[in-house]
Amino acid sequence: MKQLNFNHLQYFYAVAKEGSVTRAAESLHVTPQTVSGQLATFEEYIGAPLFERHGKRLEPNSLGQITLRYADDIFNLGNELSRSLASHDQGQVANFNVGIVDAIPKVMVFEMLNDCFDLENRFILECHEADLNTLLADLSLNKLDLIISDQPLPVGVSVRAINHYLGEAGMTFFARKEECDRYQSDFPNSLHQAPFLMPGRNSAMHQNLVSWFVQSKISPKVVAEFDDSALLKFFGQTGRGIFCVATAVERDVLAQFDVAIIGRVDSISDRYYGIAPERKIKHPAVNTVLASAEKLLSNS
């Protein structure tokens, strides 16, 4: 078999990703006739068809799926090579792109990322905050070097990435200082019917709290829900409700906000993960961040 034509492979890859010749042509900025011709040449080279039609959509057949997996590896490796070469250009500073699931406390993220500034390699840190699905989509397009998440990579998601379990932390509950006395003495039963500020519904902490409240037969009065953990704390220090954060960062919360601890619960725990793309060469800051995160959580 003669040498593979990577230009033909790119046309196949576009059709496989877009599901039609027309959309592939739009993404490649060529005519549909060009895509059809290149695809036919590639299938002739392979010696067999690579697609089957399902309604209006072209889907890779069994041979096409094998080809697609190799194409994913080839083009992802090509993108990785481009990024690596760009970071070595004279006078050019590479970026370190980190995705952060929005429910994770910002002070925890700071503790995880701060040490990477001490590395010899120069880079610009770029932090992108969003929900996990949005960040995984960016990771699949090689836009991110790492995701810091409160959930692991979901099963069945077609993203080539590796889960790094970082550790877990129990929960510390806070209230405004002037209101702490009435909640501390009978904690956690004192949470029953007390005003409570919940993390957003998409966060792992939200689900863990709901389960714990049910098991403990405690029904707080939820007055607000927040995707942004920092905003939740600002409302908490004004006395709008009780809130909780990972015990690993309770000292930082006490230092930054006018609140006091009313109790701790180890039976509720948030787990944290670093999700990194499968690459031949990882960004030099990834291991530093993972090590800082594991150290932080091991002390909680």
PDB file of C-alpha atoms in Angstrom:
ATOM      1  CA  MET A   1       0.000   0.000   0.000  1.00  0.00           C
ATOM      2  CA  LYS A   2       1.405   3.389  -0.982  1.00  0.00           C
ATOM      3  CA  GLN A   3       2.010   6.180   1.527  1.00  0.00           C
ATOM      4  CA  LEU A   4      -1.072   7.687   3.148  1.00  0.00           C
ATOM      5  CA  ASN A   5      -2.172  11.074   1.793  1.00  0.00           C
ATOM      6  CA  PHE A   6      -2.918  13.196   4.866  1.00  0.00           C
ATOM      7  CA  ASN A   7      -4.804  15.742   2.772  1.00  0.00           C
ATOM      8  CA  HIS A   8      -7.305  13.022   1.817  1.00  0.00           C
ATOM      9  CA  LEU A   9      -7.473  11.979   5.474  1.00  0.00           C
ATOM     10  CA  GLN A  10      -8.388  15.523   6.471  1.00  0.00           C
ATOM     11  CA  TYR A  11     -11.355  15.539   4.085  1.00  0.00           C
ATOM     12  CA  PHE A  12     -12.521  12.196   5.475  1.00  0.00           C
ATOM     13  CA  TYR A  13     -12.115  13.562   9.019  1.00  0.00           C
ATOM     14  CA  ALA A  14     -14.202  16.634   8.254  1.00  0.00           C
ATOM     15  CA  VAL A  15     -17.053  14.570   6.791  1.00  0.00           C
ATOM     16  CA  ALA A  16     -16.955  12.182   9.759  1.00  0.00           C
ATOM     17  CA  LYS A  17     -17.127  15.072  12.226  1.00  0.00           C
ATOM     18  CA  GLU A  18     -19.737  17.141  10.378  1.00  0.00           C
ATOM     19  CA  GLY A  19     -21.945  14.278   9.178  1.00  0.00           C
ATOM     20  CA  SER A  20     -22.351  15.577   5.643  1.00  0.00           C
ATOM     21  CA  VAL A  21     -20.302  16.604   2.629  1.00  0.00           C
ATOM     22  CA  THR A  22     -21.936  20.035   2.513  1.00  0.00           C
ATOM     23  CA  ARG A  23     -21.125  20.942   6.120  1.00  0.00           C
ATOM     24  CA  ALA A  24     -17.616  19.525   5.752  1.00  0.00           C
ATOM     25  CA  ALA A  25     -17.104  21.737   2.689  1.00  0.00           C
ATOM     26  CA  GLU A  26     -18.243  24.784   4.682  1.00  0.00           C
ATOM     27  CA  SER A  27     -15.835  24.008   7.512  1.00  0.00           C
ATOM     28  CA  LEU A  28     -12.938  23.549   5.064  1.00  0.00           C
ATOM     29  CA  HIS A  29     -13.935  26.545   2.893  1.00  0.00           C
ATOM     30  CA  VAL A  30     -14.040  24.480  -0.312  1.00  0.00           C
ATOM     31  CA  THR A  31     -16.809  23.283  -2.618  1.00  0.00           C
ATOM     32  CA  PRO A  32     -18.841  20.123  -1.910  1.00  0.00           C
ATOM     33  CA  GLN A  33     -17.557  18.735  -5.209  1.00  0.00           C
ATOM     34  CA  THR A  34     -13.988  19.024  -3.932  1.00  0.00           C
ATOM     35  CA  VAL A  35     -14.863  17.162  -0.732  1.00  0.00           C
ATOM     36  CA  SER A  36     -16.723  14.423  -2.637  1.00  0.00           C
ATOM     37  CA  GLY A  37     -13.807  13.981  -5.043  1.00  0.00           C
ATOM     38  CA  GLN A  38     -11.192  13.822  -2.273  1.00  0.00           C
ATOM     39  CA  LEU A  39     -13.319  11.397  -0.256  1.00  0.00           C
ATOM     40  CA  ALA A  40     -13.820   9.130  -3.272  1.00  0.00           C
ATOM     41  CA  THR A  41     -10.063   9.113  -3.894  1.00  0.00           C
ATOM     42  CA  PHE A  42      -9.420   8.226  -0.248  1.00  0.00           C
ATOM     43  CA  GLU A  43     -11.960   5.374  -0.312  1.00  0.00           C
ATOM     44  CA  GLU A  44     -10.364   4.113  -3.511  1.00  0.00           C
ATOM     45  CA  TYR A  45      -7.001   4.151  -1.734  1.00  0.00           C
ATOM     46  CA  ILE A  46      -8.497   2.261   1.236  1.00  0.00           C
ATOM     47  CA  GLY A  47     -10.222  -0.175  -1.092  1.00  0.00           C
ATOM     48  CA  ALA A  48     -13.609   0.017   0.620  1.00  0.00           C
ATOM     49  CA  PRO A  49     -16.340   2.536   1.499  1.00  0.00           C
ATOM     50  CA  LEU A  50     -15.976   4.330   4.835  1.00  0.00           C
ATOM     51  CA  PHE A  51     -19.485   5.725   5.342  1.00  0.00           C
ATOM     52  CA  GLU A  52     -23.090   4.593   5.375  1.00  0.00           C
ATOM     53  CA  ARG A  53     -26.097   6.899   5.163  1.00  0.00           C
ATOM     54  CA  HIS A  54     -28.579   7.238   8.022  1.00  0.00           C
ATOM     55  CA  GLY A  55     -31.312   9.572   6.837  1.00  0.00           C
ATOM     56  CA  LYS A  56     -29.587  12.798   5.819  1.00  0.00           C
ATOM     57  CA  ARG A  57     -26.457  12.061   7.852  1.00  0.00           C
ATOM     58  CA  LEU A  58     -23.305  10.209   6.813  1.00  0.00           C
ATOM     59  CA  GLU A  59     -22.004   7.944   9.584  1.00  0.00           C
ATOM     60  CA  PRO A  60     -18.664   6.095   9.517  1.00  0.00           C
ATOM     61  CA  ASN A  61     -19.133   2.343   9.067  1.00  0.00           C
ATOM     62  CA  SER A  62     -17.015  -0.153  11.038  1.00  0.00           C
ATOM     63  CA  LEU A  63     -13.944   0.512   8.853  1.00  0.00           C
ATOM     64  CA  GLY A  64     -14.655   4.236   8.964  1.00  0.00           C
ATOM     65  CA  GLN A  65     -14.760   4.186  12.774  1.00  0.00           C
ATOM     66  CA  ILE A  66     -11.338   2.554  12.883  1.00  0.00           C
ATOM     67  CA  THR A  67     -10.031   5.183  10.462  1.00  0.00           C
ATOM     68  CA  LEU A  68     -11.618   7.950  12.523  1.00  0.00           C
ATOM     69  CA  ARG A  69      -9.884   6.820  15.706  1.00  0.00           C
ATOM     70  CA  TYR A  70      -6.514   6.942  13.980  1.00  0.00           C
ATOM     71  CA  ALA A  71      -7.371  10.314  12.428  1.00  0.00           C
ATOM     72  CA  ASP A  72      -8.216  11.675  15.891  1.00  0.00           C
ATOM     73  CA  ASP A  73      -4.804  10.602  17.153  1.00  0.00           C
ATOM     74  CA  ILE A  74      -2.989  11.979  14.104  1.00  0.00           C
ATOM     75  CA  PHE A  75      -4.601  15.420  14.120  1.00  0.00           C
ATOM     76  CA  ASN A  76      -4.512  15.786  17.912  1.00  0.00           C
ATOM     77  CA  LEU A  77      -0.814  14.938  17.837  1.00  0.00           C
ATOM     78  CA  GLY A  78      -0.340  17.487  15.036  1.00  0.00           C
ATOM     79  CA  ASN A  79      -2.034  20.176  17.122  1.00  0.00           C
ATOM     80  CA  GLU A  80       0.115  19.196  20.087  1.00  0.00           C
ATOM     81  CA  LEU A  81       3.249  19.507  17.943  1.00  0.00           C
ATOM     82  CA  SER A  82       2.184  22.974  16.757  1.00  0.00           C
ATOM     83  CA  ARG A  83       1.625  24.110  20.349  1.00  0.00           C
ATOM     84  CA  SER A  84       4.976  22.701  21.449  1.00  0.00           C
ATOM     85  CA  LEU A  85       6.862  24.367  18.596  1.00  0.00           C
ATOM     86  CA  ALA A  86       5.099  27.673  19.203  1.00  0.00           C
ATOM     87  CA  SER A  87       6.177  27.644  22.842  1.00  0.00           C
ATOM     88  CA  HIS A  88       9.816  27.354  21.752  1.00  0.00           C
ATOM     89  CA  ASP A  89       9.753  30.272  19.316  1.00  0.00           C
ATOM     90  CA  GLN A  90      12.222  32.931  20.363  1.00  0.00           C
ATOM     91  CA  GLY A  91      10.547  35.657  22.349  1.00  0.00           C
ATOM     92  CA  GLN A  92       7.187  33.896  22.452  1.00  0.00           C
ATOM     93  CA  VAL A  93       5.618  32.981  25.789  1.00  0.00           C
ATOM     94  CA  ALA A  94       3.407  29.902  25.885  1.00  0.00           C
ATOM     95  CA  ASN A  95      -0.020  29.911  27.519  1.00  0.00           C
ATOM     96  CA  PHE A  96      -1.202  27.586  30.287  1.00  0.00           C
ATOM     97  CA  ASN A  97      -4.946  27.234  29.765  1.00  0.00           C
ATOM     98  CA  VAL A  98      -6.837  25.923  32.788  1.00  0.00           C
ATOM     99  CA  GLY A  99     -10.568  25.231  32.858  1.00  0.00           C
ATOM    100  CA  ILE A 100     -12.244  25.587  36.258  1.00  0.00           C
ATOM    101  CA  VAL A 101     -15.663  24.175  37.080  1.00  0.00           C
ATOM    102  CA  ASP A 102     -17.547  27.205  38.368  1.00  0.00           C
ATOM    103  CA  ALA A 103     -18.741  25.605  41.629  1.00  0.00           C
ATOM    104  CA  ILE A 104     -15.213  25.112  43.013  1.00  0.00           C
ATOM    105  CA  PRO A 105     -14.230  27.729  45.662  1.00  0.00           C
ATOM    106  CA  LYS A 106     -11.951  30.347  44.130  1.00  0.00           C
ATOM    107  CA  VAL A 107      -9.589  30.335  47.094  1.00  0.00           C
ATOM    108  CA  MET A 108      -9.084  26.598  46.534  1.00  0.00           C
ATOM    109  CA  VAL A 109      -8.264  27.240  42.876  1.00  0.00           C
ATOM    110  CA  PHE A 110      -5.777  29.915  43.930  1.00  0.00           C
ATOM    111  CA  GLU A 111      -3.992  27.480  46.265  1.00  0.00           C
ATOM    112  CA  MET A 112      -3.817  24.907  43.462  1.00  0.00           C
ATOM    113  CA  LEU A 113      -2.463  27.290  40.810  1.00  0.00           C
ATOM    114  CA  ASN A 114      -0.206  29.610  42.781  1.00  0.00           C
ATOM    115  CA  ASP A 115       2.899  27.389  42.798  1.00  0.00           C
ATOM    116  CA  CYS A 116       3.018  27.102  39.013  1.00  0.00           C
ATOM    117  CA  PHE A 117       4.284  30.715  38.842  1.00  0.00           C
ATOM    118  CA  ASP A 118       7.549  29.560  40.424  1.00  0.00           C
ATOM    119  CA  LEU A 119       8.450  27.306  37.494  1.00  0.00           C
ATOM    120  CA  GLU A 120      11.404  28.197  35.289  1.00  0.00           C
ATOM    121  CA  ASN A 121       9.329  27.897  32.106  1.00  0.00           C
ATOM    122  CA  ARG A 122       7.676  31.188  31.264  1.00  0.00           C
ATOM    123  CA  PHE A 123       3.992  31.117  30.406  1.00  0.00           C
ATOM    124  CA  ILE A 124       0.822  33.151  30.642  1.00  0.00           C
ATOM    125  CA  LEU A 125      -1.835  31.604  32.882  1.00  0.00           C
ATOM    126  CA  GLU A 126      -5.326  31.739  31.357  1.00  0.00           C
ATOM    127  CA  CYS A 127      -8.247  30.633  33.540  1.00  0.00           C
ATOM    128  CA  HIS A 128     -11.586  29.752  31.970  1.00  0.00           C
ATOM    129  CA  GLU A 129     -14.598  29.204  34.218  1.00  0.00           C
ATOM    130  CA  ALA A 130     -17.656  27.253  33.055  1.00  0.00           C
ATOM    131  CA  ASP A 131     -19.656  24.071  33.636  1.00  0.00           C
ATOM    132  CA  LEU A 132     -17.919  20.731  33.086  1.00  0.00           C
ATOM    133  CA  ASN A 133     -19.591  19.939  29.744  1.00  0.00           C
ATOM    134  CA  THR A 134     -18.492  23.244  28.223  1.00  0.00           C
ATOM    135  CA  LEU A 135     -14.940  22.775  29.484  1.00  0.00           C
ATOM    136  CA  LEU A 136     -14.761  19.210  28.141  1.00  0.00           C
ATOM    137  CA  ALA A 137     -15.789  20.484  24.721  1.00  0.00           C
ATOM    138  CA  ASP A 138     -12.893  22.961  24.834  1.00  0.00           C
ATOM    139  CA  LEU A 139     -10.544  20.223  26.038  1.00  0.00           C
ATOM    140  CA  SER A 140     -11.495  18.032  23.068  1.00  0.00           C
ATOM    141  CA  LEU A 141     -10.497  20.899  20.756  1.00  0.00           C
ATOM    142  CA  ASN A 142      -7.095  21.283  22.471  1.00  0.00           C
ATOM    143  CA  LYS A 143      -8.058  24.661  23.909  1.00  0.00           C
ATOM    144  CA  LEU A 144      -7.269  23.593  27.481  1.00  0.00           C
ATOM    145  CA  ASP A 145      -4.257  21.998  29.174  1.00  0.00           C
ATOM    146  CA  LEU A 146      -6.113  21.002  32.346  1.00  0.00           C
ATOM    147  CA  ILE A 147      -9.560  21.054  33.944  1.00  0.00           C
ATOM    148  CA  ILE A 148     -10.005  21.354  37.716  1.00  0.00           C
ATOM    149  CA  SER A 149     -13.317  19.685  38.501  1.00  0.00           C
ATOM    150  CA  ASP A 150     -15.498  18.480  41.355  1.00  0.00           C
ATOM    151  CA  GLN A 151     -16.587  15.559  39.159  1.00  0.00           C
ATOM    152  CA  PRO A 152     -14.607  12.956  37.212  1.00  0.00           C
ATOM    153  CA  LEU A 153     -14.671  12.586  33.448  1.00  0.00           C
ATOM    154  CA  PRO A 154     -18.187  11.223  32.776  1.00  0.00           C
ATOM    155  CA  VAL A 155     -18.476   7.659  31.496  1.00  0.00           C
ATOM    156  CA  GLY A 156     -19.180   7.458  27.784  1.00  0.00           C
ATOM    157  CA  VAL A 157     -17.925  10.944  26.931  1.00  0.00           C
ATOM    158  CA  SER A 158     -15.911  10.828  23.708  1.00  0.00           C
ATOM    159  CA  VAL A 159     -13.048  12.975  24.975  1.00  0.00           C
ATOM    160  CA  ARG A 160      -9.529  11.571  25.080  1.00  0.00           C
ATOM    161  CA  ALA A 161      -8.508  12.590  28.572  1.00  0.00           C
ATOM    162  CA  ILE A 162      -7.173  11.206  31.840  1.00  0.00           C
ATOM    163  CA  ASN A 163      -8.726  11.543  35.299  1.00  0.00           C
ATOM    164  CA  HIS A 164      -6.341  12.450  38.115  1.00  0.00           C
ATOM    165  CA  TYR A 165      -7.983  11.964  41.506  1.00  0.00           C
ATOM    166  CA  LEU A 166      -6.716  14.801  43.704  1.00  0.00           C
ATOM    167  CA  GLY A 167      -8.387  14.010  47.014  1.00  0.00           C
ATOM    168  CA  GLU A 168     -11.469  14.910  48.996  1.00  0.00           C
ATOM    169  CA  ALA A 169     -12.464  17.241  51.781  1.00  0.00           C
ATOM    170  CA  GLY A 170     -15.202  17.334  54.384  1.00  0.00           C
ATOM    171  CA  MET A 171     -17.547  20.294  54.764  1.00  0.00           C
ATOM    172  CA  THR A 172     -17.351  23.247  57.153  1.00  0.00           C
ATOM    173  CA  PHE A 173     -20.523  25.252  57.842  1.00  0.00           C
ATOM    174  CA  PHE A 174     -20.433  29.016  58.405  1.00  0.00           C
ATOM    175  CA  ALA A 175     -22.771  31.762  59.515  1.00  0.00           C
ATOM    176  CA  ARG A 176     -22.455  35.460  60.260  1.00  0.00           C
ATOM    177  CA  LYS A 177     -20.562  35.909  63.541  1.00  0.00           C
ATOM    178  CA  GLU A 178     -23.502  37.522  65.337  1.00  0.00           C
ATOM    179  CA  GLU A 179     -25.709  34.490  64.597  1.00  0.00           C
ATOM    180  CA  CYS A 180     -23.291  31.648  65.314  1.00  0.00           C
ATOM    181  CA  ASP A 181     -24.249  30.976  68.939  1.00  0.00           C
ATOM    182  CA  ARG A 182     -27.761  29.776  68.162  1.00  0.00           C
ATOM    183  CA  TYR A 183     -26.510  27.296  65.542  1.00  0.00           C
ATOM    184  CA  GLN A 184     -23.375  25.929  67.259  1.00  0.00           C
ATOM    185  CA  SER A 185     -24.876  24.282  70.348  1.00  0.00           C
ATOM    186  CA  ASP A 186     -27.147  21.772  68.589  1.00  0.00           C
ATOM    187  CA  PHE A 187     -25.305  21.400  65.280  1.00  0.00           C
ATOM    188  CA  PRO A 188     -26.210  19.861  62.853  1.00  0.00           C
ATOM    189  CA  ASN A 189     -29.842  19.655  64.054  1.00  0.00           C
ATOM    190  CA  SER A 190     -29.816  23.453  64.301  1.00  0.00           C
ATOM    191  CA  LEU A 191     -29.785  23.574  60.491  1.00  0.00           C
ATOM    192  CA  HIS A 192     -33.393  22.358  60.406  1.00  0.00           C
ATOM    193  CA  GLN A 193     -35.574  25.161  59.005  1.00  0.00           C
ATOM    194  CA  ALA A 194     -32.598  27.555  59.152  1.00  0.00           C
ATOM    195  CA  PRO A 195     -31.995  29.802  56.108  1.00  0.00           C
ATOM    196  CA  PHE A 196     -29.461  28.101  53.850  1.00  0.00           C
ATOM    197  CA  LEU A 197     -27.475  29.138  50.792  1.00  0.00           C
ATOM    198  CA  MET A 198     -27.029  26.215  48.403  1.00  0.00           C
ATOM    199  CA  PRO A 199     -24.390  25.740  45.704  1.00  0.00           C
ATOM    200  CA  GLY A 200     -25.691  25.435  42.141  1.00  0.00           C
ATOM    201  CA  ARG A 201     -27.638  22.361  41.073  1.00  0.00           C
ATOM    202  CA  ASN A 202     -24.953  21.257  38.619  1.00  0.00           C
ATOM    203  CA  SER A 203     -22.307  20.982  41.323  1.00  0.00           C
ATOM    204  CA  ALA A 204     -21.384  17.742  43.069  1.00  0.00           C
ATOM    205  CA  MET A 205     -21.665  19.537  46.418  1.00  0.00           C
ATOM    206  CA  HIS A 206     -25.346  20.289  45.795  1.00  0.00           C
ATOM    207  CA  GLN A 207     -26.138  16.595  45.297  1.00  0.00           C
ATOM    208  CA  ASN A 208     -24.044  15.584  48.310  1.00  0.00           C
ATOM    209  CA  LEU A 209     -25.808  18.093  50.552  1.00  0.00           C
ATOM    210  CA  VAL A 210     -29.278  17.027  49.419  1.00  0.00           C
ATOM    211  CA  SER A 211     -28.445  13.374  50.166  1.00  0.00           C
ATOM    212  CA  TRP A 212     -27.000  14.226  53.580  1.00  0.00           C
ATOM    213  CA  PHE A 213     -30.006  16.369  54.545  1.00  0.00           C
ATOM    214  CA  VAL A 214     -32.354  13.491  53.676  1.00  0.00           C
ATOM    215  CA  GLN A 215     -30.292  10.929  55.612  1.00  0.00           C
ATOM    216  CA  SER A 216     -30.013  13.248  58.616  1.00  0.00           C
ATOM    217  CA  LYS A 217     -33.717  14.192  58.485  1.00  0.00           C
ATOM    218  CA  ILE A 218     -32.792  17.854  58.319  1.00  0.00           C
ATOM    219  CA  SER A 219     -34.770  20.271  56.170  1.00  0.00           C
ATOM    220  CA  PRO A 220     -33.118  23.670  55.927  1.00  0.00           C
ATOM    221  CA  LYS A 221     -34.972  26.570  54.343  1.00  0.00           C
ATOM    222  CA  VAL A 222     -33.122  27.107  51.072  1.00  0.00           C
ATOM    223  CA  VAL A 223     -33.288  30.826  50.306  1.00  0.00           C
ATOM    224  CA  ALA A 224     -30.901  30.995  47.340  1.00  0.00           C
ATOM    225  CA  GLU A 225     -28.701  28.914  45.039  1.00  0.00           C
ATOM    226  CA  PHE A 226     -25.417  30.075  43.499  1.00  0.00           C
ATOM    227  CA  ASP A 227     -23.234  28.752  40.708  1.00  0.00           C
ATOM    228  CA  ASP A 228     -20.581  31.266  41.789  1.00  0.00           C
ATOM    229  CA  SER A 229     -19.100  30.167  45.112  1.00  0.00           C
ATOM    230  CA  ALA A 230     -17.641  33.612  45.857  1.00  0.00           C
ATOM    231  CA  LEU A 231     -21.031  35.290  45.492  1.00  0.00           C
ATOM    232  CA  LEU A 232     -22.520  32.711  47.855  1.00  0.00           C
ATOM    233  CA  LYS A 233     -20.021  33.680  50.570  1.00  0.00           C
ATOM    234  CA  PHE A 234     -20.716  37.400  50.154  1.00  0.00           C
ATOM    235  CA  PHE A 235     -24.408  36.765  50.808  1.00  0.00           C
ATOM    236  CA  GLY A 236     -23.499  34.494  53.705  1.00  0.00           C
ATOM    237  CA  GLN A 237     -21.512  37.155  55.552  1.00  0.00           C
ATOM    238  CA  THR A 238     -24.483  39.543  55.387  1.00  0.00           C
ATOM    239  CA  GLY A 239     -26.575  37.043  57.342  1.00  0.00           C
ATOM    240  CA  ARG A 240     -28.785  35.899  54.466  1.00  0.00           C
ATOM    241  CA  GLY A 241     -28.137  32.271  55.300  1.00  0.00           C
ATOM    242  CA  ILE A 242     -25.787  29.511  56.421  1.00  0.00           C
ATOM    243  CA  PHE A 243     -23.365  28.141  53.842  1.00  0.00           C
ATOM    244  CA  CYS A 244     -20.641  25.523  53.650  1.00  0.00           C
ATOM    245  CA  VAL A 245     -17.333  25.056  51.848  1.00  0.00           C
ATOM    246  CA  ALA A 246     -14.617  22.411  51.742  1.00  0.00           C
ATOM    247  CA  THR A 247     -12.781  22.157  55.064  1.00  0.00           C
ATOM    248  CA  ALA A 248      -9.496  22.432  53.166  1.00  0.00           C
ATOM    249  CA  VAL A 249     -10.038  26.170  52.709  1.00  0.00           C
ATOM    250  CA  GLU A 250     -11.916  27.100  55.889  1.00  0.00           C
ATOM    251  CA  ARG A 251      -9.008  29.250  57.172  1.00  0.00           C
ATOM    252  CA  ASP A 252      -9.060  31.317  53.996  1.00  0.00           C
ATOM    253  CA  VAL A 253     -12.821  31.824  54.299  1.00  0.00           C
ATOM    254  CA  LEU A 254     -12.431  33.011  57.898  1.00  0.00           C
ATOM    255  CA  ALA A 255      -9.688  35.420  56.822  1.00  0.00           C
ATOM    256  CA  GLN A 256     -11.620  36.907  53.904  1.00  0.00           C
ATOM    257  CA  PHE A 257     -15.218  36.976  55.164  1.00  0.00           C
ATOM    258  CA  ASP A 258     -16.912  38.207  58.338  1.00  0.00           C
ATOM    259  CA  VAL A 259     -18.208  34.758  59.339  1.00  0.00           C
ATOM    260  CA  ALA A 260     -17.555  32.075  61.960  1.00  0.00           C
ATOM    261  CA  ILE A 261     -17.641  28.281  61.981  1.00  0.00           C
ATOM    262  CA  ILE A 262     -20.759  26.617  63.369  1.00  0.00           C
ATOM    263  CA  GLY A 263     -19.692  23.026  62.715  1.00  0.00           C
ATOM    264  CA  ARG A 264     -17.938  20.478  60.527  1.00  0.00           C
ATOM    265  CA  VAL A 265     -19.222  17.328  58.847  1.00  0.00           C
ATOM    266  CA  ASP A 266     -16.829  14.665  57.574  1.00  0.00           C
ATOM    267  CA  SER A 267     -19.582  12.410  56.226  1.00  0.00           C
ATOM    268  CA  ILE A 268     -20.181  14.918  53.422  1.00  0.00           C
ATOM    269  CA  SER A 269     -17.157  15.130  51.204  1.00  0.00           C
ATOM    270  CA  ASP A 270     -16.417  16.766  47.909  1.00  0.00           C
ATOM    271  CA  ARG A 271     -13.993  14.953  45.641  1.00  0.00           C
ATOM    272  CA  TYR A 272     -11.766  16.848  43.259  1.00  0.00           C
ATOM    273  CA  TYR A 273     -10.188  15.832  39.978  1.00  0.00           C
ATOM    274  CA  GLY A 274      -7.691  17.114  37.478  1.00  0.00           C
ATOM    275  CA  ILE A 275      -8.754  16.181  33.939  1.00  0.00           C
ATOM    276  CA  ALA A 276      -5.904  16.395  31.444  1.00  0.00           C
ATOM    277  CA  PRO A 277      -5.919  15.616  27.714  1.00  0.00           C
ATOM    278  CA  GLU A 278      -4.036  12.571  26.488  1.00  0.00           C
ATOM    279  CA  ARG A 279      -0.874  14.058  25.002  1.00  0.00           C
ATOM    280  CA  LYS A 280       2.631  12.880  24.276  1.00  0.00           C
ATOM    281  CA  ILE A 281       3.980  15.995  25.983  1.00  0.00           C
ATOM    282  CA  LYS A 282       2.077  17.563  28.878  1.00  0.00           C
ATOM    283  CA  HIS A 283       2.322  21.243  29.693  1.00  0.00           C
ATOM    284  CA  PRO A 284       5.143  21.610  32.266  1.00  0.00           C
ATOM    285  CA  ALA A 285       2.791  23.275  34.776  1.00  0.00           C
ATOM    286  CA  VAL A 286       0.265  20.422  34.914  1.00  0.00           C
ATOM    287  CA  ASN A 287       2.217  18.220  37.342  1.00  0.00           C
ATOM    288  CA  THR A 288       2.900  21.200  39.618  1.00  0.00           C
ATOM    289  CA  VAL A 289      -0.804  22.036  39.849  1.00  0.00           C
ATOM    290  CA  LEU A 290      -1.782  18.421  40.491  1.00  0.00           C
ATOM    291  CA  ALA A 291       0.838  18.111  43.252  1.00  0.00           C
ATOM    292  CA  SER A 292      -0.320  21.362  44.909  1.00  0.00           C
ATOM    293  CA  ALA A 293      -3.923  20.194  44.809  1.00  0.00           C
ATOM    294  CA  GLU A 294      -3.110  16.816  46.348  1.00  0.00           C
ATOM    295  CA  LYS A 295      -1.096  18.502  49.124  1.00  0.00           C
ATOM    296  CA  LEU A 296      -3.913  20.940  49.872  1.00  0.00           C
ATOM    297  CA  LEU A 297      -6.548  18.213  50.087  1.00  0.00           C
ATOM    298  CA  SER A 298      -4.395  15.825  52.101  1.00  0.00           C
ATOM    299  CA  ASN A 299      -4.271  18.406  54.893  1.00  0.00           C
ATOM    300  CA  SER A 300      -8.048  18.760  55.137  1.00  0.00           C
TER     301      SER A 300
END
